[in-house]
Coordinates of C-alpha atoms in Angstrom, one line a residue:
M1264 CA 23.8 -71.1 75.4
G1265 CA 20.1 -70.8 74.3
G1266 CA 18.8 -69.9 70.5
L1267 CA 19.3 -66.6 69.4
A1268 CA 16.3 -64.1 69.4
I1269 CA 17.4 -62.7 66.4
R1270 CA 14.1 -61.1 65.3
D1271 CA 13.4 -59.4 68.4
E1272 CA 12.6 -55.5 67.9
G1273 CA 16.0 -54.6 69.6
G1274 CA 17.9 -56.8 66.9
I1275 CA 20.5 -59.3 67.6
A1276 CA 23.0 -57.1 69.7
Q1277 CA 20.3 -56.2 72.1
S1278 CA 19.4 -59.9 72.3
L1279 CA 22.9 -60.9 73.0
W1280 CA 23.3 -58.1 75.8
N1281 CA 20.3 -59.5 77.4
K1282 CA 21.8 -62.7 77.5
S1283 CA 25.0 -61.0 79.2
T1284 CA 23.2 -59.9 82.4
N1285 CA 25.0 -62.5 84.7
E1286 CA 28.3 -61.4 83.3
S1287 CA 27.5 -57.5 83.6
I1288 CA 26.7 -58.1 87.4
F1289 CA 29.9 -60.1 88.0
A1290 CA 31.8 -57.1 86.3
I1291 CA 30.3 -54.3 88.7
Y1292 CA 30.9 -56.8 91.9
T1293 CA 34.7 -56.7 90.8
P1294 CA 36.8 -55.2 94.0
Y1295 CA 38.1 -52.7 91.1
M1296 CA 35.0 -51.5 90.1
L1297 CA 33.5 -51.1 93.8
S1298 CA 36.5 -49.3 94.8
L1299 CA 35.9 -47.0 91.5
A1300 CA 32.4 -46.5 92.6
S1301 CA 33.5 -45.4 96.4
G1302 CA 35.7 -42.9 94.9
K1303 CA 38.6 -44.5 97.4
L1304 CA 40.4 -46.7 94.6
D1305 CA 43.9 -46.2 94.8
S1306 CA 45.4 -43.9 91.9
G1307 CA 47.9 -46.6 91.0
S1308 CA 45.5 -49.0 90.5
F1309 CA 43.5 -46.9 88.3
L1310 CA 46.1 -45.7 86.1
H1311 CA 47.2 -49.5 85.6
C1312 CA 43.8 -50.0 84.2
I1313 CA 43.7 -47.1 82.1
F1314 CA 46.9 -48.0 80.5
Q1315 CA 45.6 -51.4 80.0
D1316 CA 42.6 -50.0 78.3
L1317 CA 44.3 -47.8 76.1
R1318 CA 46.0 -51.0 74.8
F1319 CA 42.6 -52.8 74.0
L1320 CA 41.6 -49.0 72.2
E1321 CA 44.7 -49.6 69.9
A1322 CA 43.8 -52.9 69.3
S1323 CA 40.1 -51.8 68.5
A1324 CA 41.3 -49.3 65.9
E1325 CA 43.3 -52.0 64.2
A1326 CA 40.3 -54.6 64.2
F1327 CA 38.1 -51.5 63.0
E1328 CA 40.6 -51.1 60.1
M1329 CA 40.2 -54.8 59.4
A1330 CA 36.4 -54.5 59.1
E1331 CA 36.5 -51.7 56.8
E1332 CA 38.8 -53.5 54.5
F1333 CA 36.5 -56.8 54.4
S1334 CA 33.2 -54.4 54.0
D1335 CA 32.0 -54.0 50.4
D1336 CA 29.3 -51.6 51.2
D1337 CA 30.5 -48.0 51.1
D1338 CA 27.8 -46.8 54.0
D1339 CA 29.0 -49.4 56.0
K1340 CA 33.0 -48.2 55.7
T1341 CA 32.0 -44.8 56.5
V1342 CA 30.2 -45.7 59.9
I1343 CA 32.9 -48.2 60.6
R1344 CA 35.6 -45.4 59.8
K1345 CA 33.7 -42.9 61.8
I1346 CA 33.8 -45.3 64.7
R1347 CA 37.3 -45.7 64.3
K1348 CA 38.1 -42.2 64.8
R1349 CA 35.9 -41.7 67.8
V1350 CA 37.9 -44.5 69.2
L1351 CA 41.1 -42.5 68.5
K1352 CA 39.6 -39.4 70.2
K1353 CA 38.7 -41.4 73.2
M1354 CA 42.5 -42.5 73.4
E1355 CA 43.4 -38.8 73.5
M1356 CA 40.7 -37.9 75.8
F1357 CA 42.0 -40.8 78.3
R1358 CA 45.4 -39.4 78.1
S1359 CA 44.2 -35.6 78.5
I1360 CA 42.0 -36.5 81.5
V1361 CA 45.0 -38.2 83.1
H1362 CA 47.3 -35.4 82.6
E1363 CA 44.8 -33.1 84.0
W1364 CA 44.9 -34.9 87.1
G1365 CA 48.6 -34.4 87.4
F1366 CA 49.4 -38.0 86.8
E1367 CA 51.6 -39.8 84.2
L1368 CA 50.7 -43.0 82.1
P1369 CA 53.4 -45.7 82.5
A1370 CA 55.9 -45.8 79.9
G1371 CA 56.2 -48.5 77.3
N1372 CA 53.9 -51.0 75.7
I1373 CA 53.6 -53.6 78.4
S1374 CA 50.0 -55.4 78.8
D1375 CA 48.8 -57.6 81.6
R1376 CA 47.9 -61.2 80.9
A1377 CA 44.3 -60.4 81.1
M1378 CA 44.3 -57.7 78.7
I1379 CA 46.8 -59.6 76.2
K1380 CA 44.0 -62.1 76.0
C1381 CA 41.5 -59.6 75.3
T1382 CA 43.5 -58.0 72.6
D1383 CA 44.5 -61.5 71.2
F1384 CA 41.1 -62.7 70.9
L1385 CA 39.9 -59.3 69.2
L1386 CA 42.7 -59.3 66.6
A1387 CA 42.3 -63.0 65.7
T1388 CA 38.5 -62.7 65.3
A1389 CA 38.9 -59.2 63.1
S1390 CA 41.7 -60.6 61.1
G1391 CA 39.4 -63.8 60.0
K1392 CA 42.0 -66.2 61.8
S1393 CA 39.8 -67.7 64.1
V1394 CA 36.8 -67.5 61.9
R1395 CA 38.7 -69.2 59.1
E1396 CA 39.5 -72.0 61.5
K1397 CA 35.9 -72.5 62.4
F1398 CA 34.7 -72.2 58.5
P1399 CA 37.8 -73.6 56.7
G1400 CA 37.8 -72.4 52.9
K1401 CA 34.5 -70.6 53.1
F1402 CA 35.8 -67.2 52.5
A1403 CA 36.9 -67.0 49.0
T1404 CA 34.6 -64.8 47.5
P1405 CA 34.3 -61.1 48.2
F1406 CA 30.6 -61.6 49.5
E1407 CA 31.8 -64.2 52.1
K1408 CA 34.7 -62.0 53.2
T1409 CA 32.2 -59.0 54.2
K1410 CA 30.6 -61.7 56.9
L1411 CA 34.2 -61.2 58.8
S1412 CA 33.1 -57.5 59.2
A1413 CA 30.5 -58.9 61.4
Y1414 CA 32.4 -61.2 63.2
A1415 CA 34.7 -58.1 64.3
L1416 CA 31.9 -56.1 65.4
A1417 CA 30.6 -59.0 67.5
A1418 CA 34.2 -59.1 69.6
M1419 CA 34.1 -55.4 69.7
A1420 CA 30.6 -54.4 70.8
P1421 CA 30.8 -56.1 74.6
S1422 CA 33.6 -53.7 75.9
M1423 CA 31.6 -50.7 74.9
R1424 CA 28.5 -51.8 76.0
I1425 CA 29.7 -53.1 79.3
Q1426 CA 31.6 -49.8 79.9
S1427 CA 28.1 -48.0 79.2
F1428 CA 26.6 -50.2 81.3
L1429 CA 29.1 -50.1 84.5
S1430 CA 29.4 -46.3 84.4
K1431 CA 25.8 -45.6 84.5
E1432 CA 25.5 -48.2 87.3
I1433 CA 28.1 -46.3 89.3
Q1434 CA 26.9 -42.9 88.4
A1435 CA 23.6 -43.7 89.9
V1436 CA 25.0 -44.2 93.4
L1437 CA 27.1 -41.3 93.6
E1438 CA 26.1 -38.7 96.2
P1439 CA 24.1 -36.0 94.7
D1440 CA 26.8 -33.5 95.8
E1441 CA 29.4 -35.6 95.4
N1442 CA 31.7 -33.3 93.3
I1443 CA 34.9 -34.2 95.4
H1444 CA 34.6 -37.9 93.8
L1445 CA 38.1 -38.4 92.3
Y1446 CA 36.8 -40.3 89.4
K1447 CA 33.8 -38.5 88.6
K1448 CA 34.6 -36.8 85.6
W1449 CA 35.9 -40.0 84.3
I1450 CA 32.6 -42.1 85.3
D1451 CA 30.6 -39.3 83.7
S1452 CA 32.4 -39.4 80.3
L1453 CA 31.7 -43.2 80.0
A1454 CA 28.1 -42.6 80.9
S1455 CA 27.8 -39.7 78.4
K1456 CA 25.0 -39.9 75.7
K1457 CA 28.3 -39.5 73.4
F1458 CA 29.5 -42.7 74.5
E1459 CA 26.3 -44.5 74.4
D1460 CA 25.9 -43.2 70.8
S1461 CA 29.0 -44.9 69.8
A1462 CA 28.1 -48.1 71.6
F1463 CA 24.7 -48.2 69.9
Q1464 CA 26.2 -47.2 66.4
I1465 CA 28.3 -50.8 66.7
E1466 CA 25.4 -52.5 67.9
E1467 CA 23.4 -51.1 65.0
L1468 CA 25.9 -52.1 62.2
L1469 CA 26.0 -55.6 63.8
D1470 CA 22.5 -55.9 63.5
K1471 CA 22.8 -54.9 59.6
L1472 CA 25.6 -57.2 59.0
T1473 CA 24.1 -60.5 60.5
V1474 CA 20.8 -60.0 58.7
C1475 CA 22.5 -62.3 56.0
L1476 CA 24.1 -64.9 58.0
T1477 CA 22.8 -68.4 58.2
G1478 CA 21.9 -70.1 61.6
E1479 CA 25.2 -71.7 62.0
E1480 CA 27.1 -68.3 61.4
L1481 CA 24.5 -66.5 63.9
Q1482 CA 25.5 -69.2 66.7
F1483 CA 29.2 -68.5 66.0
V1484 CA 28.5 -64.8 66.5
E1485 CA 27.1 -65.4 70.0
T1486 CA 30.0 -67.5 70.7
I1487 CA 32.4 -64.5 69.7
Y1488 CA 30.1 -62.2 71.7
H1489 CA 29.7 -64.1 74.7
K1490 CA 33.7 -65.3 74.9
A1491 CA 34.6 -61.2 74.5
M1492 CA 32.2 -60.2 77.2
K1493 CA 33.8 -62.8 79.6
L1494 CA 37.5 -61.6 79.0
Q1495 CA 36.1 -58.2 79.7
V1496 CA 34.8 -59.7 82.9
D1497 CA 37.9 -61.4 83.7
F1498 CA 40.0 -58.2 82.9
F1499 CA 37.9 -56.3 85.7
S1500 CA 38.3 -59.1 88.0
A1501 CA 42.1 -59.4 87.2
Q1502 CA 43.0 -55.7 88.0
P1503 CA 45.5 -55.1 91.3
I1504 CA 43.8 -53.7 94.3
I1505 CA 46.1 -52.8 97.1
Q1506 CA 43.5 -52.0 99.6
N1507 CA 40.9 -53.8 101.5
T1508 CA 37.6 -54.4 99.7
V1509 CA 34.2 -55.5 101.0
V1510 CA 34.3 -58.1 97.9
P1511 CA 34.4 -61.0 97.8
L1512 CA 32.9 -61.6 101.2
Y1513 CA 34.6 -64.9 101.9
Q1514 CA 38.2 -63.2 101.2
A1515 CA 37.5 -61.3 104.3
H1516 CA 35.6 -63.5 106.6
G1517 CA 36.2 -67.2 105.4
S1518 CA 39.3 -68.7 106.8
N1519 CA 40.5 -71.1 109.5
E1520 CA 39.9 -68.5 111.9
H1521 CA 36.7 -67.0 110.7
N1522 CA 33.5 -68.8 109.5
V1523 CA 30.9 -67.5 106.8
L1524 CA 27.6 -69.1 107.5
I1525 CA 25.2 -69.1 104.5
C1526 CA 21.7 -69.7 105.3
S1527 CA 18.9 -69.5 102.7
G1528 CA 15.2 -70.2 102.5
F1529 CA 13.9 -72.7 99.7
D1530 CA 10.5 -72.0 98.2
M1531 CA 10.5 -69.2 95.6
T1532 CA 14.3 -68.4 97.0
C1533 CA 16.0 -71.2 95.7
S1534 CA 13.2 -72.9 93.9
A1535 CA 11.1 -71.1 91.2
V1536 CA 8.0 -73.0 91.9
D1537 CA 5.9 -73.9 95.4
S1538 CA 7.3 -77.0 96.9
G1539 CA 4.0 -77.9 98.4
A1540 CA 1.8 -77.2 94.7
L1541 CA 4.8 -79.5 93.1
L1542 CA 4.1 -82.3 95.6
A1543 CA 0.5 -82.1 95.4
D1544 CA 0.8 -82.4 91.7
V1545 CA 2.8 -85.4 91.6
A1546 CA 0.4 -87.1 94.3
I1547 CA -2.5 -86.1 91.9
I1548 CA -0.9 -87.7 88.9
K1549 CA 0.2 -90.8 91.1
S1550 CA -3.4 -91.2 91.9
S1551 CA -4.4 -90.9 88.3
K1552 CA -2.0 -93.6 87.1
T1553 CA -3.1 -95.8 90.1
V1554 CA -6.7 -95.5 89.0
K1555 CA -6.2 -96.0 85.1
S1556 CA -4.2 -99.4 86.3
N1557 CA -7.3 -100.6 88.2
G1558 CA -9.7 -100.2 84.9
D1559 CA -10.7 -96.8 86.3
E1560 CA -12.0 -98.2 89.6
P1561 CA -10.4 -96.8 92.3
N1562 CA -9.3 -99.2 95.2
D1563 CA -10.2 -98.3 98.8
D1564 CA -6.9 -96.9 99.6
V1565 CA -7.0 -94.5 96.8
T1566 CA -8.8 -91.4 97.1
S1567 CA -10.8 -90.7 93.6
L1568 CA -8.7 -88.2 91.4
D1569 CA -11.5 -85.9 91.1
N1570 CA -12.2 -85.8 95.0
L1571 CA -8.1 -85.4 95.2
R1572 CA -8.0 -82.2 93.1
D1573 CA -10.9 -80.8 94.9
I1574 CA -9.5 -81.6 98.1
W1575 CA -6.1 -80.0 97.5
S1576 CA -7.9 -77.1 95.7
G1577 CA -9.9 -76.5 98.9
L1578 CA -6.5 -76.7 101.2
H1579 CA -4.7 -74.2 99.2
G1580 CA -7.8 -71.4 98.7
Q1581 CA -8.4 -71.6 102.3
Y1582 CA -4.7 -71.2 103.2
V1583 CA -4.4 -67.9 100.8
E1584 CA -7.6 -66.6 102.2
E1585 CA -6.4 -67.1 105.7
Y1586 CA -3.0 -65.7 105.2
E1587 CA -4.1 -62.7 103.5
K1588 CA -6.3 -62.0 106.5
C1589 CA -3.7 -62.7 109.1
I1590 CA -1.3 -59.9 107.4
D1591 CA -4.2 -57.6 107.1
N1592 CA -4.5 -58.1 110.7
I1593 CA -0.9 -57.9 111.4
M1594 CA -0.9 -54.3 109.5
L1595 CA -3.4 -53.0 111.9
S1596 CA -0.4 -52.9 114.8
E1597 CA 0.9 -49.4 115.8
K1598 CA 3.7 -48.1 113.5
V1599 CA 7.1 -47.8 115.1
T1600 CA 9.0 -45.0 115.4
K1601 CA 12.4 -46.8 114.8
F1602 CA 13.3 -50.6 114.3
D1603 CA 11.5 -52.8 116.9
F1604 CA 12.5 -56.5 116.3
E1605 CA 10.6 -57.7 119.4
S1606 CA 7.2 -56.3 118.2
L1607 CA 7.8 -57.6 115.0
C1608 CA 8.6 -61.2 116.6
E1609 CA 5.1 -60.7 118.5
A1610 CA 3.1 -59.9 115.5
L1611 CA 4.5 -62.9 113.2
E1612 CA 3.4 -64.9 115.9
Q1613 CA 0.2 -64.6 114.6
L1614 CA 1.3 -66.7 111.2
S1615 CA 2.4 -69.6 113.9
D1616 CA -1.4 -70.9 114.2
L1617 CA -2.4 -70.3 110.8
E1618 CA 0.6 -72.4 109.5
K1619 CA 0.5 -75.2 112.0
M1620 CA -3.4 -75.5 111.4
G1621 CA -2.9 -75.3 107.3
N1622 CA -0.2 -78.6 107.8
L1623 CA -2.6 -80.4 110.0
R1624 CA -5.4 -80.2 107.7
V1625 CA -2.6 -81.5 105.0
D1626 CA -2.0 -84.6 107.4
N1627 CA -5.9 -85.2 107.7
S1628 CA -6.6 -85.0 103.9
G1629 CA -4.4 -87.8 102.8
V1630 CA -3.4 -85.5 99.8
L1631 CA 0.0 -87.1 100.0
K1632 CA -0.7 -90.4 101.2
G1633 CA 0.8 -93.3 99.1
L1634 CA 3.6 -91.3 97.3
H1635 CA 6.9 -93.5 97.0
M1636 CA 10.2 -92.3 97.7
D1637 CA 10.7 -92.4 94.1
D1638 CA 8.0 -90.2 93.2
I1639 CA 9.8 -87.4 95.5
K1640 CA 12.9 -87.9 93.7
W1641 CA 11.1 -87.7 90.4
A1642 CA 9.6 -84.5 91.6
A1643 CA 12.9 -83.4 92.7
E1644 CA 14.3 -83.9 89.2
H1645 CA 11.7 -81.5 87.7
L1646 CA 11.8 -78.7 90.1
I1647 CA 12.9 -75.6 88.5
F1648 CA 15.8 -73.8 90.5
Q1649 CA 15.9 -69.9 90.4
D1650 CA 18.4 -68.7 87.7
G1651 CA 22.1 -68.9 89.1
C1652 CA 21.0 -70.8 92.5
L1653 CA 22.5 -74.2 92.0
E1654 CA 25.7 -72.7 90.4
F1655 CA 26.3 -70.6 93.6
F1656 CA 25.8 -73.6 95.9
R1657 CA 28.0 -75.9 93.7
E1658 CA 30.8 -73.1 93.8
I1659 CA 30.9 -73.3 97.6
E1660 CA 31.6 -77.0 97.3
K1661 CA 34.5 -76.2 95.0
Q1662 CA 35.8 -73.8 97.8
E1663 CA 38.9 -75.1 99.6
N1664 CA 40.6 -74.0 102.8
V1665 CA 37.6 -71.4 103.0
G1666 CA 35.6 -71.4 105.9
I1667 CA 31.9 -71.2 104.2
D1668 CA 29.2 -73.6 105.7
A1669 CA 25.8 -73.6 103.6
H1670 CA 22.1 -74.8 105.1
I1671 CA 18.6 -74.5 103.8
L1672 CA 15.7 -73.4 106.1
S1673 CA 12.3 -74.5 104.8
Y1674 CA 8.7 -75.0 105.5
C1675 CA 8.8 -77.5 102.7
W1676 CA 6.7 -80.8 103.7
S1677 CA 9.8 -83.2 102.6
G1678 CA 13.4 -82.6 103.0
D1679 CA 14.0 -85.5 101.0
L1680 CA 12.7 -83.3 97.9
I1681 CA 14.9 -80.6 98.7
R1682 CA 18.1 -82.9 99.2
S1683 CA 17.3 -84.9 96.0
A1684 CA 17.0 -81.6 94.2
F1685 CA 20.5 -80.5 95.4
N1686 CA 22.0 -84.1 95.0
S1687 CA 21.7 -83.8 91.0
G1688 CA 25.1 -85.2 89.5
D1689 CA 28.0 -85.0 91.5
S1690 CA 26.7 -82.4 93.6
K1691 CA 26.1 -82.2 97.6
C1692 CA 23.2 -80.9 99.2
P1693 CA 23.6 -77.9 101.9
N1694 CA 22.4 -79.0 105.4
V1695 CA 18.8 -79.3 105.5
Y1696 CA 16.4 -78.1 108.1
S1697 CA 12.7 -78.5 107.1
N1698 CA 9.5 -80.7 107.8
E1699 CA 9.6 -84.4 106.6
L1700 CA 7.1 -86.8 104.9
L1701 CA 6.6 -90.2 107.1
F1702 CA 7.4 -93.4 105.4
T1703 CA 6.3 -96.9 105.8
E1704 CA 8.6 -99.2 103.3
S1705 CA 9.2 -96.3 101.1
I1706 CA 5.4 -95.1 101.0
S1707 CA 4.6 -92.0 102.3
T1708 CA 1.6 -92.3 105.3
G1709 CA 0.3 -88.7 104.0
E1710 CA 1.8 -87.6 107.6
I1711 CA 4.3 -84.4 107.9
L1712 CA 6.8 -84.7 110.8
K1713 CA 6.9 -81.0 111.9
K1714 CA 10.0 -79.6 112.5
V1715 CA 9.6 -75.8 110.8
Q1716 CA 6.3 -74.2 110.9
S1717 CA 6.5 -70.8 111.3
P1718 CA 8.8 -67.6 111.2
I1719 CA 9.6 -68.1 115.1
E1720 CA 10.7 -71.7 114.4
K1721 CA 12.6 -70.8 111.5
L1722 CA 14.6 -68.2 113.7
Q1723 CA 15.0 -70.7 116.7
T1724 CA 16.5 -73.2 114.0
F1725 CA 18.8 -70.1 112.4
N1726 CA 20.0 -69.5 116.3
H1727 CA 20.7 -72.9 116.9
I1728 CA 23.0 -73.3 113.6
C1729 CA 24.8 -70.0 114.4
K1730 CA 25.4 -71.5 117.8
N1731 CA 26.5 -74.6 116.6
S1732 CA 28.4 -74.0 113.5
N1733 CA 31.5 -76.6 113.2
N1734 CA 34.0 -74.0 112.9
N1735 CA 35.6 -72.9 116.0
G1736 CA 36.1 -69.3 115.1
P1737 CA 33.5 -66.2 115.0
N1738 CA 30.9 -66.8 112.5
L1739 CA 29.9 -64.2 109.9
S1740 CA 26.1 -65.0 109.0
V1741 CA 24.1 -64.2 105.7
Y1742 CA 20.6 -65.2 105.1
I1743 CA 19.1 -65.4 101.9
G1744 CA 15.4 -65.3 101.4
G1745 CA 12.4 -63.6 100.1
S1746 CA 9.1 -64.2 101.9
V1747 CA 7.6 -63.2 105.3
E1748 CA 8.4 -66.6 106.8
D1749 CA 12.1 -65.6 106.3
L1750 CA 12.0 -62.0 107.7
L1751 CA 13.1 -62.6 111.4
C1752 CA 16.2 -64.7 109.8
L1753 CA 17.0 -61.7 107.6
L1754 CA 16.8 -59.5 110.2
K1755 CA 18.8 -61.5 112.8
A1756 CA 21.9 -62.3 110.4
D1757 CA 24.7 -60.3 110.1
I1758 CA 23.7 -59.9 106.4
G1759 CA 20.2 -60.5 105.4
I1760 CA 19.6 -60.5 101.6
V1761 CA 16.1 -60.4 100.1
I1762 CA 15.9 -61.6 96.3
S1763 CA 13.1 -59.3 94.8
P1764 CA 11.4 -58.4 98.1
S1765 CA 7.5 -59.1 98.1
A1766 CA 4.9 -56.4 98.7
N1767 CA 4.0 -57.9 102.1
I1768 CA 7.8 -57.5 103.0
K1769 CA 7.8 -54.0 102.1
K1770 CA 4.6 -53.2 104.0
L1771 CA 5.8 -54.9 107.1
G1772 CA 9.1 -52.7 106.9
G1773 CA 7.2 -49.6 106.8
L1774 CA 5.2 -50.4 110.0
F1775 CA 8.1 -52.1 112.0
G1776 CA 10.8 -49.6 111.0
F1777 CA 13.3 -51.8 108.9
S1778 CA 14.7 -50.5 105.5
F1779 CA 15.9 -52.1 102.2
V1780 CA 18.6 -51.0 100.5
P1781 CA 20.0 -52.3 97.2
L1782 CA 23.1 -54.5 97.7
F1783 CA 25.3 -52.6 95.4
S1784 CA 24.6 -49.3 96.7
G1785 CA 25.2 -50.6 100.4
L1786 CA 28.4 -52.1 99.2
V1787 CA 29.5 -48.8 97.8
K1788 CA 28.8 -47.2 101.2
K1789 CA 30.6 -50.0 103.3
Q1790 CA 33.8 -49.3 100.8
R1791 CA 33.5 -45.8 101.6
E1792 CA 33.9 -46.2 105.4
L1793 CA 36.6 -48.8 105.0
T1794 CA 39.7 -47.6 106.6
K1795 CA 43.6 -48.4 105.9
G1796 CA 43.8 -52.0 107.7
S1797 CA 40.0 -52.2 108.8
S1798 CA 37.7 -55.1 108.1
P1799 CA 34.1 -54.4 106.8
C1800 CA 31.6 -54.0 109.8
W1801 CA 28.6 -56.2 109.4
K1802 CA 26.2 -56.3 112.6
G1803 CA 22.8 -58.2 112.6
L1804 CA 19.5 -56.5 113.8
S1805 CA 20.9 -53.3 112.2
G1806 CA 17.2 -53.1 110.6
T1807 CA 18.6 -52.8 107.1
L1808 CA 18.1 -55.6 104.4
Y1809 CA 19.7 -55.7 101.2
T1810 CA 18.0 -56.3 98.0
V1811 CA 19.0 -57.9 95.0
S1812 CA 17.3 -59.2 91.6
S1813 CA 19.0 -62.2 91.0
W1814 CA 21.1 -65.1 92.4
A1815 CA 24.2 -63.8 90.3
E1816 CA 24.5 -60.7 92.5
I1817 CA 24.7 -62.8 95.7
H1818 CA 27.3 -65.2 93.9
A1819 CA 29.4 -62.1 92.9
F1820 CA 29.1 -60.5 96.1
I1821 CA 30.3 -63.9 98.0
L1822 CA 32.5 -65.6 96.1
G1823 CA 33.5 -63.5 93.2
V1824 CA 34.1 -64.0 89.8

């Protein structure tokens, strides 16, 4: 975990919640939450979750009582007392809604394992037990004991905040006239302003009580908050579901009989930087070191440093200008009335000549000449990945007895760069299909072995992978990308996922008749369409692409928590 931005305008509570983005995404993509959002959740599963939630509310009421006892400020005590009363009212509301539906909550006081972990952690923190283990002998004075209230609130705040978030996310995907949704009243109650006010009140008090804490103590607050949030996600993930669900994807399609084929672009999809620009930077740095080692007098084999910078700047500028003109020219195509894949293929052929000419100019420029294989490895070590990308592919490696094949398709000039970037530590690289730098005795000749240079060639490579997958069973193909070069593969795949679609992709969608649907919204619709005993139906060339804002959504959808 990184350092806390504790002086942000939103305060420490907002900072902690912002750091929990991935956890909140994993929670919303659990089978339980998706089934709840679809309105098709089995009533038994719903009642089980409510019953467990009541156990947590009971523990919360007890924890607030402890927090009030440790506090030495009358105003703080009053706020904590009010929040505790709201918790008790919430418990009554839960029971009332359940009875209104004609259901009965299970008798007894039995908690499942996931909820026991939540309540044990909450009460151990609120009582000061876990805190005293962290800071032994530190809470002898009344002033020190007041800090226990802050720790208790740090353990309680995630539950309120994530429930408010989840209910609002679900509320946003409900049909406007969806009054028949069985759980709408429940969702509306948790998405209400009253519930939001309660969550905010806890966070506001947490901000106030942490002002006097030391850096080490604030770090412990973050640890508590993060652990409590993770336990909440684990709780939702552990909820028993008796019906078929569309998540996680691999459970429905990854087996000895079926194969999930994951293909992804690389530049600006996996990487956070353009690989071409990175290689050029490394070449310029390499040239700079070579010039200095020769007493500022470059050899005949070394292009002068300033000239190399100018060459790269010219190559890049020319490519960008020609690319924009090409896209503008494509946009002059006649608008179709329905999705037309063939017309899109013909239009994107215009990019083929541009990409091939650009690569040929790089060849002839000598910009990449003289790079050592060690330079490529150095660049790979310093390549920045999109948040969550590496974790996703590493998790695929861990999956046993699951048919998931991972592949990278890229315009990158160096497949070695991609392989080295993925092969950090004990991790293995997905299969890589890209261009390659040519080497003589580990030294680059500056020439590029051209394999994948255009959207059409990417599509041909993708089709080849699908046809020749190692698994003998039928494939379900998933393509992940974010740029125009990925567009044909995205649309051909059974499931095309676009990470933060570019303006050019959106414009092409309007012209050639394909649409964009937020992934969560699309999954809710798929879940509604599932019938008993059926499996989700995914089909390529549907004209629908699914959008996400991060790799965490992709991870949660395909692999689950």
